[in-house]
CSV table of N, CA and C in Angstrom, one decimal:
chain,number,residue,atom,x,y,z
A,1,UNK,N,144.5,-38.0,296.8
A,1,UNK,CA,143.6,-37.2,297.5
A,1,UNK,C,142.9,-38.0,298.6
A,2,UNK,N,142.9,-37.3,299.8
A,2,UNK,CA,142.3,-38.0,301.0
A,2,UNK,C,140.8,-37.7,301.1
A,3,UNK,N,140.0,-38.7,301.0
A,3,UNK,CA,138.6,-38.5,301.1
A,3,UNK,C,138.1,-37.9,302.4
A,4,UNK,N,138.7,-38.3,303.5
A,4,UNK,CA,138.3,-37.7,304.8
A,4,UNK,C,138.5,-36.2,304.8
A,5,UNK,N,139.6,-35.7,304.3
A,5,UNK,CA,139.9,-34.3,304.2
A,5,UNK,C,138.9,-33.6,303.3
A,6,UNK,N,138.6,-34.2,302.2
A,6,UNK,CA,137.6,-33.7,301.2
A,6,UNK,C,136.3,-33.5,301.9
A,7,UNK,N,135.9,-34.6,302.6
A,7,UNK,CA,134.6,-34.6,303.3
A,7,UNK,C,134.6,-33.5,304.4
A,8,UNK,N,135.6,-33.4,305.2
A,8,UNK,CA,135.6,-32.4,306.2
A,8,UNK,C,135.6,-31.0,305.7
A,9,UNK,N,136.3,-30.8,304.6
A,9,UNK,CA,136.4,-29.5,304.0
A,9,UNK,C,135.1,-29.0,303.3
A,10,UNK,N,134.4,-30.0,302.6
A,10,UNK,CA,133.3,-29.5,301.8
A,10,UNK,C,131.9,-30.0,302.2
A,11,UNK,N,131.8,-30.9,303.1
A,11,UNK,CA,130.4,-31.4,303.4
A,11,UNK,C,129.5,-30.3,303.8
A,12,UNK,N,129.8,-29.5,304.8
A,12,UNK,CA,128.9,-28.4,305.2
A,12,UNK,C,128.5,-27.5,304.1
A,13,UNK,N,129.5,-27.1,303.3
A,13,UNK,CA,129.2,-26.2,302.2
A,13,UNK,C,128.2,-26.8,301.2
A,14,UNK,N,128.5,-28.1,300.9
A,14,UNK,CA,127.6,-28.8,299.9
A,14,UNK,C,126.2,-28.9,300.6
A,15,UNK,N,126.1,-29.3,301.8
A,15,UNK,CA,124.9,-29.4,302.5
A,15,UNK,C,124.1,-28.1,302.5
A,16,UNK,N,124.7,-27.0,302.7
A,16,UNK,CA,124.0,-25.7,302.7
A,16,UNK,C,123.5,-25.3,301.4
A,17,UNK,N,124.2,-25.7,300.3
A,17,UNK,CA,123.8,-25.4,298.9
A,17,UNK,C,122.5,-26.2,298.7
A,18,UNK,N,122.6,-27.5,299.0
A,18,UNK,CA,121.4,-28.4,298.8
A,18,UNK,C,120.2,-27.9,299.6
A,19,UNK,N,120.5,-27.6,300.9
A,19,UNK,CA,119.4,-27.1,301.7
A,19,UNK,C,118.7,-25.9,301.1
A,20,UNK,N,119.5,-25.0,300.5
A,20,UNK,CA,118.9,-23.8,299.8
A,20,UNK,C,118.0,-24.2,298.7
A,21,UNK,N,118.2,-25.4,298.1
A,21,UNK,CA,117.3,-25.8,297.0
A,21,UNK,C,116.1,-26.6,297.5
A,22,UNK,N,116.3,-27.5,298.5
A,22,UNK,CA,115.3,-28.4,298.9
A,22,UNK,C,114.5,-27.9,300.0
A,23,UNK,N,115.0,-27.0,300.8
A,23,UNK,CA,114.3,-26.3,301.9
A,23,UNK,C,113.9,-27.3,303.0
A,24,UNK,N,114.5,-28.5,303.1
A,24,UNK,CA,114.2,-29.4,304.1
A,24,UNK,C,115.5,-30.1,304.7
A,25,UNK,N,115.8,-29.8,305.9
A,25,UNK,CA,117.1,-30.3,306.5
A,25,UNK,C,117.4,-31.8,306.3
A,26,UNK,N,116.3,-32.6,306.5
A,26,UNK,CA,116.5,-34.1,306.4
A,26,UNK,C,116.8,-34.5,305.0
A,27,UNK,N,116.0,-33.9,304.1
A,27,UNK,CA,116.3,-34.2,302.6
A,27,UNK,C,117.7,-33.8,302.2
A,28,UNK,N,118.0,-32.6,302.7
A,28,UNK,CA,119.4,-32.0,302.3
A,28,UNK,C,120.5,-32.9,302.9
A,29,UNK,N,120.3,-33.4,304.1
A,29,UNK,CA,121.3,-34.3,304.7
A,29,UNK,C,121.4,-35.6,303.9
A,30,UNK,N,120.2,-36.2,303.5
A,30,UNK,CA,120.2,-37.4,302.7
A,30,UNK,C,120.9,-37.2,301.4
A,31,UNK,N,120.6,-36.1,300.7
A,31,UNK,CA,121.2,-35.9,299.4
A,31,UNK,C,122.7,-35.6,299.5
A,32,UNK,N,123.1,-34.9,300.5
A,32,UNK,CA,124.5,-34.6,300.8
A,32,UNK,C,125.3,-35.9,301.0
A,33,UNK,N,124.7,-36.8,301.8
A,33,UNK,CA,125.3,-38.1,302.0
A,33,UNK,C,125.5,-38.8,300.7
A,34,UNK,N,124.5,-38.8,299.8
A,34,UNK,CA,124.6,-39.5,298.5
A,34,UNK,C,125.7,-38.8,297.7
A,35,UNK,N,125.8,-37.5,297.8
A,35,UNK,CA,126.9,-36.8,297.0
A,35,UNK,C,128.2,-37.4,297.4
A,36,UNK,N,128.5,-37.5,298.7
A,36,UNK,CA,129.8,-37.9,299.2
A,36,UNK,C,130.0,-39.4,299.0
A,37,UNK,N,129.0,-40.2,299.0
A,37,UNK,CA,129.1,-41.6,298.6
A,37,UNK,C,129.6,-41.6,297.2
A,38,UNK,N,129.0,-40.8,296.3
A,38,UNK,CA,129.4,-40.8,294.9
A,38,UNK,C,130.9,-40.2,294.8
A,39,UNK,N,131.2,-39.2,295.5
A,39,UNK,CA,132.6,-38.7,295.5
A,39,UNK,C,133.5,-39.8,295.9
A,40,UNK,N,133.2,-40.5,297.0
A,40,UNK,CA,134.1,-41.6,297.4
A,40,UNK,C,134.3,-42.6,296.4
A,41,UNK,N,133.2,-43.1,295.7
A,41,UNK,CA,133.3,-44.1,294.7
A,41,UNK,C,134.0,-43.7,293.5
A,42,UNK,N,133.9,-42.4,293.2
A,42,UNK,CA,134.5,-41.9,291.9
A,42,UNK,C,135.7,-41.0,292.0
A,43,UNK,N,136.3,-41.0,293.2
A,43,UNK,CA,137.5,-40.1,293.5
A,43,UNK,C,138.6,-40.4,292.6
A,44,UNK,N,138.8,-41.7,292.3
A,44,UNK,CA,139.9,-42.1,291.4
A,44,UNK,C,139.7,-41.6,289.9
A,45,UNK,N,138.5,-41.3,289.6
A,45,UNK,CA,138.1,-40.8,288.2
A,45,UNK,C,138.3,-39.3,288.1
A,46,UNK,N,138.4,-38.6,289.2
A,46,UNK,CA,138.6,-37.2,289.2
A,46,UNK,C,140.0,-36.9,288.6
A,47,UNK,N,140.0,-36.0,287.5
A,47,UNK,CA,141.2,-35.8,286.7
A,47,UNK,C,141.8,-34.5,286.9
A,48,UNK,N,141.4,-33.7,287.9
A,48,UNK,CA,142.0,-32.4,288.2
A,48,UNK,C,141.9,-31.4,287.1
A,49,UNK,N,140.9,-31.6,286.2
A,49,UNK,CA,140.6,-30.7,285.1
A,49,UNK,C,139.9,-29.5,285.6
A,50,UNK,N,139.3,-29.6,286.8
A,50,UNK,CA,138.7,-28.4,287.4
A,50,UNK,C,139.0,-28.5,288.9
A,51,UNK,N,138.5,-27.4,289.6
A,51,UNK,CA,138.7,-27.4,291.0
A,51,UNK,C,137.9,-28.5,291.6
A,52,UNK,N,138.3,-29.2,292.7
A,52,UNK,CA,137.6,-30.3,293.3
A,52,UNK,C,136.2,-29.9,293.7
A,53,UNK,N,136.1,-28.7,294.2
A,53,UNK,CA,134.8,-28.3,294.7
A,53,UNK,C,133.8,-28.2,293.5
A,54,UNK,N,134.3,-27.7,292.3
A,54,UNK,CA,133.5,-27.6,291.1
A,54,UNK,C,132.9,-29.0,290.8
A,55,UNK,N,133.8,-30.0,290.8
A,55,UNK,CA,133.4,-31.4,290.5
A,55,UNK,C,132.3,-31.8,291.5
A,56,UNK,N,132.6,-31.6,292.8
A,56,UNK,CA,131.7,-32.1,293.9
A,56,UNK,C,130.3,-31.3,293.7
A,57,UNK,N,130.4,-30.0,293.4
A,57,UNK,CA,129.2,-29.2,293.3
A,57,UNK,C,128.3,-29.7,292.1
A,58,UNK,N,129.0,-30.1,291.0
A,58,UNK,CA,128.2,-30.7,289.9
A,58,UNK,C,127.5,-32.0,290.3
A,59,UNK,N,128.2,-32.8,291.1
A,59,UNK,CA,127.6,-34.0,291.6
A,59,UNK,C,126.4,-33.6,292.5
A,60,UNK,N,126.6,-32.6,293.3
A,60,UNK,CA,125.5,-32.2,294.2
A,60,UNK,C,124.3,-31.7,293.5
A,61,UNK,N,124.5,-30.9,292.4
A,61,UNK,CA,123.4,-30.4,291.6
A,61,UNK,C,122.7,-31.6,291.0
A,62,UNK,N,123.4,-32.5,290.4
A,62,UNK,CA,122.8,-33.6,289.8
A,62,UNK,C,122.0,-34.5,290.7
A,63,UNK,N,122.5,-34.8,291.9
A,63,UNK,CA,121.8,-35.5,292.9
A,63,UNK,C,120.6,-34.8,293.4
A,64,UNK,N,120.6,-33.5,293.5
A,64,UNK,CA,119.5,-32.7,293.9
A,64,UNK,C,118.4,-32.8,292.9
A,65,UNK,N,118.8,-32.6,291.6
A,65,UNK,CA,117.8,-32.7,290.5
A,65,UNK,C,117.2,-34.1,290.5
A,66,UNK,N,118.0,-35.2,290.7
A,66,UNK,CA,117.5,-36.5,290.8
A,66,UNK,C,116.4,-36.6,291.9
A,67,UNK,N,116.7,-36.0,293.0
A,67,UNK,CA,115.7,-36.0,294.1
A,67,UNK,C,114.4,-35.4,293.7
A,68,UNK,N,114.5,-34.2,293.0
A,68,UNK,CA,113.2,-33.6,292.5
A,68,UNK,C,112.5,-34.4,291.5
A,69,UNK,N,113.2,-35.1,290.7
A,69,UNK,CA,112.6,-36.0,289.7
A,69,UNK,C,111.9,-37.1,290.3
A,70,UNK,N,112.6,-37.8,291.3
A,70,UNK,CA,112.0,-38.9,292.0
A,70,UNK,C,110.8,-38.6,292.8
A,71,UNK,N,110.8,-37.4,293.3
A,71,UNK,CA,109.6,-36.9,294.1
A,71,UNK,C,108.6,-36.1,293.3
A,72,UNK,N,108.9,-36.0,292.0
A,72,UNK,CA,107.9,-35.3,291.1
A,72,UNK,C,107.6,-34.0,291.6
A,73,UNK,N,108.5,-33.3,292.1
A,73,UNK,CA,108.3,-31.9,292.6
A,73,UNK,C,109.1,-31.0,291.7
A,74,UNK,N,108.6,-29.7,291.6
A,74,UNK,CA,109.3,-28.7,290.9
A,74,UNK,C,110.2,-27.9,291.8
A,75,UNK,N,111.1,-27.1,291.3
A,75,UNK,CA,111.9,-26.3,292.1
A,75,UNK,C,112.2,-25.0,291.4
A,76,UNK,N,112.6,-24.1,292.2
A,76,UNK,CA,113.0,-22.8,291.6
A,76,UNK,C,114.5,-22.7,291.7
A,77,UNK,N,115.1,-22.4,290.6
A,77,UNK,CA,116.6,-22.2,290.6
A,77,UNK,C,116.9,-20.8,291.1
A,78,UNK,N,117.7,-20.8,292.2
A,78,UNK,CA,118.0,-19.5,292.7
A,78,UNK,C,119.4,-19.0,292.1
A,79,UNK,N,119.7,-17.8,292.4
A,79,UNK,CA,120.9,-17.2,291.8
A,79,UNK,C,122.2,-17.9,292.2
A,80,UNK,N,122.2,-18.5,293.4
A,80,UNK,CA,123.4,-19.2,293.9
A,80,UNK,C,123.8,-20.4,293.0
A,81,UNK,N,122.9,-20.9,292.3
A,81,UNK,CA,123.2,-22.1,291.5
A,81,UNK,C,124.3,-21.8,290.5
A,82,UNK,N,124.3,-20.6,290.1
A,82,UNK,CA,125.3,-20.2,289.0
A,82,UNK,C,126.7,-20.1,289.6
A,83,UNK,N,126.9,-20.3,290.9
A,83,UNK,CA,128.2,-20.1,291.5
A,83,UNK,C,129.1,-21.2,291.0
A,84,UNK,N,129.8,-20.9,289.9
A,84,UNK,CA,130.7,-21.8,289.3
A,84,UNK,C,132.1,-21.3,289.8
A,85,UNK,N,132.8,-22.1,290.6
A,85,UNK,CA,134.0,-21.7,291.3
A,85,UNK,C,135.3,-22.2,290.7
A,86,UNK,N,135.3,-22.4,289.4
A,86,UNK,CA,136.5,-22.9,288.8
A,86,UNK,C,137.3,-21.7,288.4
A,87,UNK,N,138.4,-21.4,289.1
A,87,UNK,CA,139.2,-20.2,288.8
A,87,UNK,C,139.7,-20.1,287.3
A,88,UNK,N,140.0,-21.3,286.7
A,88,UNK,CA,140.5,-21.3,285.4
A,88,UNK,C,139.5,-20.7,284.4
A,89,UNK,N,138.2,-20.7,284.7
A,89,UNK,CA,137.2,-20.3,283.8
A,89,UNK,C,136.6,-19.0,284.3
A,90,UNK,N,137.3,-18.2,285.2
A,90,UNK,CA,136.7,-17.0,285.8
A,90,UNK,C,136.2,-16.0,284.8
A,91,UNK,N,137.0,-15.8,283.7
A,91,UNK,CA,136.7,-14.8,282.7
A,91,UNK,C,135.4,-15.2,282.0
A,92,UNK,N,135.4,-16.5,281.6
A,92,UNK,CA,134.2,-17.0,280.9
A,92,UNK,C,133.0,-16.9,281.8
A,93,UNK,N,133.2,-17.2,283.0
A,93,UNK,CA,132.1,-17.2,284.0
A,93,UNK,C,131.5,-15.8,284.1
A,94,UNK,N,132.4,-14.8,284.2
A,94,UNK,CA,132.0,-13.4,284.3
A,94,UNK,C,131.2,-13.0,283.0
A,95,UNK,N,131.6,-13.4,281.9
A,95,UNK,CA,130.9,-13.1,280.6
A,95,UNK,C,129.5,-13.7,280.7
A,96,UNK,N,129.5,-15.0,281.0
A,96,UNK,CA,128.2,-15.7,281.1
A,96,UNK,C,127.3,-15.1,282.1
A,97,UNK,N,127.8,-14.7,283.3
A,97,UNK,CA,126.9,-14.1,284.3
A,97,UNK,C,126.3,-12.8,283.8
A,98,UNK,N,127.1,-12.0,283.1
A,98,UNK,CA,126.6,-10.7,282.5
A,98,UNK,C,125.5,-11.0,281.5
A,99,UNK,N,125.7,-12.0,280.6
A,99,UNK,CA,124.7,-12.3,279.6
A,99,UNK,C,123.4,-12.8,280.3
A,100,UNK,N,123.6,-13.6,281.3
A,100,UNK,CA,122.4,-14.2,282.0
A,100,UNK,C,121.6,-13.1,282.7
A,101,UNK,N,122.3,-12.1,283.1
A,101,UNK,CA,121.5,-11.0,283.7
A,101,UNK,C,120.6,-10.3,282.8
A,102,UNK,N,120.8,-10.5,281.5
A,102,UNK,CA,120.0,-9.8,280.4
A,102,UNK,C,118.6,-10.5,280.3
A,103,UNK,N,118.5,-11.7,280.8
A,103,UNK,CA,117.2,-12.5,280.6
A,103,UNK,C,116.5,-12.7,281.9
A,104,UNK,N,115.2,-13.0,281.8
A,104,UNK,CA,114.4,-13.1,283.0
A,104,UNK,C,114.7,-14.5,283.7
A,105,UNK,N,114.3,-14.6,284.9
A,105,UNK,CA,114.6,-15.8,285.7
A,105,UNK,C,114.1,-17.1,285.1
A,106,UNK,N,113.0,-17.1,284.5
A,106,UNK,CA,112.5,-18.3,283.9
A,106,UNK,C,113.4,-18.8,282.7
A,107,UNK,N,113.8,-17.8,281.9
A,107,UNK,CA,114.7,-18.1,280.8
A,107,UNK,C,116.0,-18.6,281.3
A,108,UNK,N,116.5,-17.8,282.3
A,108,UNK,CA,117.8,-18.1,282.9
A,108,UNK,C,117.9,-19.6,283.4
A,109,UNK,N,116.8,-20.0,284.1
A,109,UNK,CA,116.8,-21.3,284.7
A,109,UNK,C,116.8,-22.4,283.6
A,110,UNK,N,116.1,-22.2,282.5
A,110,UNK,CA,116.1,-23.2,281.4
A,110,UNK,C,117.4,-23.2,280.7
A,111,UNK,N,118.0,-22.1,280.5
A,111,UNK,CA,119.3,-22.0,279.8
A,111,UNK,C,120.4,-22.7,280.7
A,112,UNK,N,120.4,-22.4,282.0
A,112,UNK,CA,121.4,-23.0,282.9
A,112,UNK,C,121.2,-24.5,282.9
A,113,UNK,N,120.0,-25.0,283.0
A,113,UNK,CA,119.8,-26.4,283.1
A,113,UNK,C,120.2,-27.1,281.8
A,114,UNK,N,120.0,-26.5,280.7
A,114,UNK,CA,120.4,-27.1,279.4
A,114,UNK,C,121.9,-26.9,279.1
A,115,UNK,N,122.4,-25.7,279.2
A,115,UNK,CA,123.8,-25.5,278.8
A,115,UNK,C,124.9,-25.7,279.8
A,116,UNK,N,124.5,-25.4,281.1
A,116,UNK,CA,125.5,-25.6,282.2
A,116,UNK,C,125.5,-27.0,282.8
A,117,UNK,N,124.3,-27.5,283.0
A,117,UNK,CA,124.1,-28.7,283.7
A,117,UNK,C,123.8,-29.9,282.8
A,118,UNK,N,123.7,-29.6,281.5
A,118,UNK,CA,123.6,-30.7,280.5
A,118,UNK,C,122.3,-31.5,280.4
A,119,UNK,N,121.3,-30.9,280.9
A,119,UNK,CA,120.0,-31.6,280.8
A,119,UNK,C,119.4,-31.5,279.4
A,120,UNK,N,118.7,-32.6,279.0
A,120,UNK,CA,118.1,-32.6,277.7
A,120,UNK,C,116.7,-31.9,277.9
A,121,UNK,N,116.2,-31.3,276.8
A,121,UNK,CA,114.9,-30.6,276.8
A,121,UNK,C,113.8,-31.5,277.5
A,122,UNK,N,113.8,-32.7,277.2
A,122,UNK,CA,112.7,-33.6,277.7
A,122,UNK,C,112.9,-33.7,279.2
A,123,UNK,N,114.1,-33.8,279.7
A,123,UNK,CA,114.4,-33.9,281.2
A,123,UNK,C,113.9,-32.6,281.9
A,124,UNK,N,114.3,-31.5,281.2
A,124,UNK,CA,113.9,-30.2,281.8
A,124,UNK,C,112.3,-30.1,281.8
A,125,UNK,N,111.7,-30.5,280.8
A,125,UNK,CA,110.3,-30.5,280.7
A,125,UNK,C,109.6,-31.3,281.9
A,126,UNK,N,110.2,-32.4,282.2
A,126,UNK,CA,109.7,-33.2,283.3
A,126,UNK,C,110.0,-32.6,284.7
A,127,UNK,N,111.3,-32.1,284.7
A,127,UNK,CA,111.7,-31.5,286.0
A,127,UNK,C,110.9,-30.2,286.3
A,128,UNK,N,110.6,-29.5,285.3
A,128,UNK,CA,109.8,-28.2,285.6
A,128,UNK,C,108.3,-28.4,285.4
A,129,UNK,N,107.9,-29.6,285.0
A,129,UNK,CA,106.5,-29.9,284.8
A,129,UNK,C,105.9,-28.9,283.8
A,130,UNK,N,106.6,-28.8,282.6
A,130,UNK,CA,106.2,-27.9,281.5
A,130,UNK,C,106.1,-28.7,280.2
A,131,UNK,N,105.4,-28.2,279.3
A,131,UNK,CA,105.3,-28.8,278.0
A,131,UNK,C,106.6,-28.7,277.3
A,132,UNK,N,107.0,-29.7,276.6
A,132,UNK,CA,108.3,-29.8,275.9
A,132,UNK,C,108.5,-28.6,275.0
A,133,UNK,N,107.5,-28.2,274.2
A,133,UNK,CA,107.6,-27.1,273.2
A,133,UNK,C,107.8,-25.8,274.0
A,134,UNK,N,107.2,-25.7,275.2
A,134,UNK,CA,107.3,-24.5,276.0
A,134,UNK,C,108.7,-24.3,276.5
A,135,UNK,N,109.3,-25.4,276.9
A,135,UNK,CA,110.7,-25.4,277.4
A,135,UNK,C,111.6,-25.0,276.2
A,136,UNK,N,111.4,-25.5,275.1
A,136,UNK,CA,112.3,-25.2,273.9
A,136,UNK,C,112.1,-23.7,273.5
A,137,UNK,N,110.9,-23.2,273.6
A,137,UNK,CA,110.6,-21.9,273.2
A,137,UNK,C,111.3,-20.9,274.2
A,138,UNK,N,111.1,-21.2,275.5
A,138,UNK,CA,111.8,-20.4,276.5
A,138,UNK,C,113.3,-20.4,276.4
A,139,UNK,N,113.9,-21.6,276.1
A,139,UNK,CA,115.3,-21.7,275.9
A,139,UNK,C,115.8,-20.8,274.7
A,140,UNK,N,115.2,-21.0,273.6
A,140,UNK,CA,115.6,-20.3,272.4
A,140,UNK,C,115.4,-18.8,272.5
A,141,UNK,N,114.4,-18.3,273.2
A,141,UNK,CA,114.2,-16.9,273.4
A,141,UNK,C,115.3,-16.4,274.4
A,142,UNK,N,115.6,-17.2,275.4
A,142,UNK,CA,116.6,-16.8,276.3
A,142,UNK,C,118.0,-16.6,275.6
A,143,UNK,N,118.3,-17.6,274.8
A,143,UNK,CA,119.6,-17.5,274.1
A,143,UNK,C,119.6,-16.3,273.2
A,144,UNK,N,118.5,-16.1,272.5
A,144,UNK,CA,118.4,-14.9,271.6
A,144,UNK,C,118.6,-13.6,272.4
A,145,UNK,N,117.9,-13.5,273.5
A,145,UNK,CA,118.0,-12.3,274.4
A,145,UNK,C,119.3,-12.1,275.0
A,146,UNK,N,120.1,-13.2,275.2
A,146,UNK,CA,121.4,-13.1,275.8
A,146,UNK,C,122.4,-12.6,274.7
A,147,UNK,N,122.0,-12.6,273.5
A,147,UNK,CA,122.9,-12.1,272.5
A,147,UNK,C,123.5,-13.3,271.6
A,148,UNK,N,122.9,-14.5,271.8
A,148,UNK,CA,123.3,-15.6,271.1
A,148,UNK,C,122.6,-15.7,269.8
A,149,UNK,N,122.9,-16.7,269.0
A,149,UNK,CA,122.2,-16.8,267.7
A,149,UNK,C,120.9,-17.5,267.7
A,150,UNK,N,120.8,-18.4,268.8
A,150,UNK,CA,119.5,-19.1,269.0
A,150,UNK,C,119.3,-20.0,267.8
């Protein structure tokens, strides 16, 4: 895989996603640069188990969350964050999107951070500046309301 081609193909798309979260062009540019440094360093580790953009997108989300943690700011998760573009999981994604529509945005955000992006409750608590027990309560209510066993 050619890094230059990957960069040219995905940089603007990744930058725009990050900008949608951080709302500051300079910060978005810095984070996007970090994303592609990470892509460059880890390209040999990419195993083609998902679409290359899905892999890059996960790196971008993690770098953006790191930015929020470092700056001790909170953020609002917008609907675009759910944009999981791995065609092999399209059916699963459709089911997940339908279930996520059943819960309010606060629950949806916590469920996504925990189950899709792999954050621990304690990390979500710090990221959202919420009490740990509140985060757990919101998560379990969201899972229950989605039709899960909680």
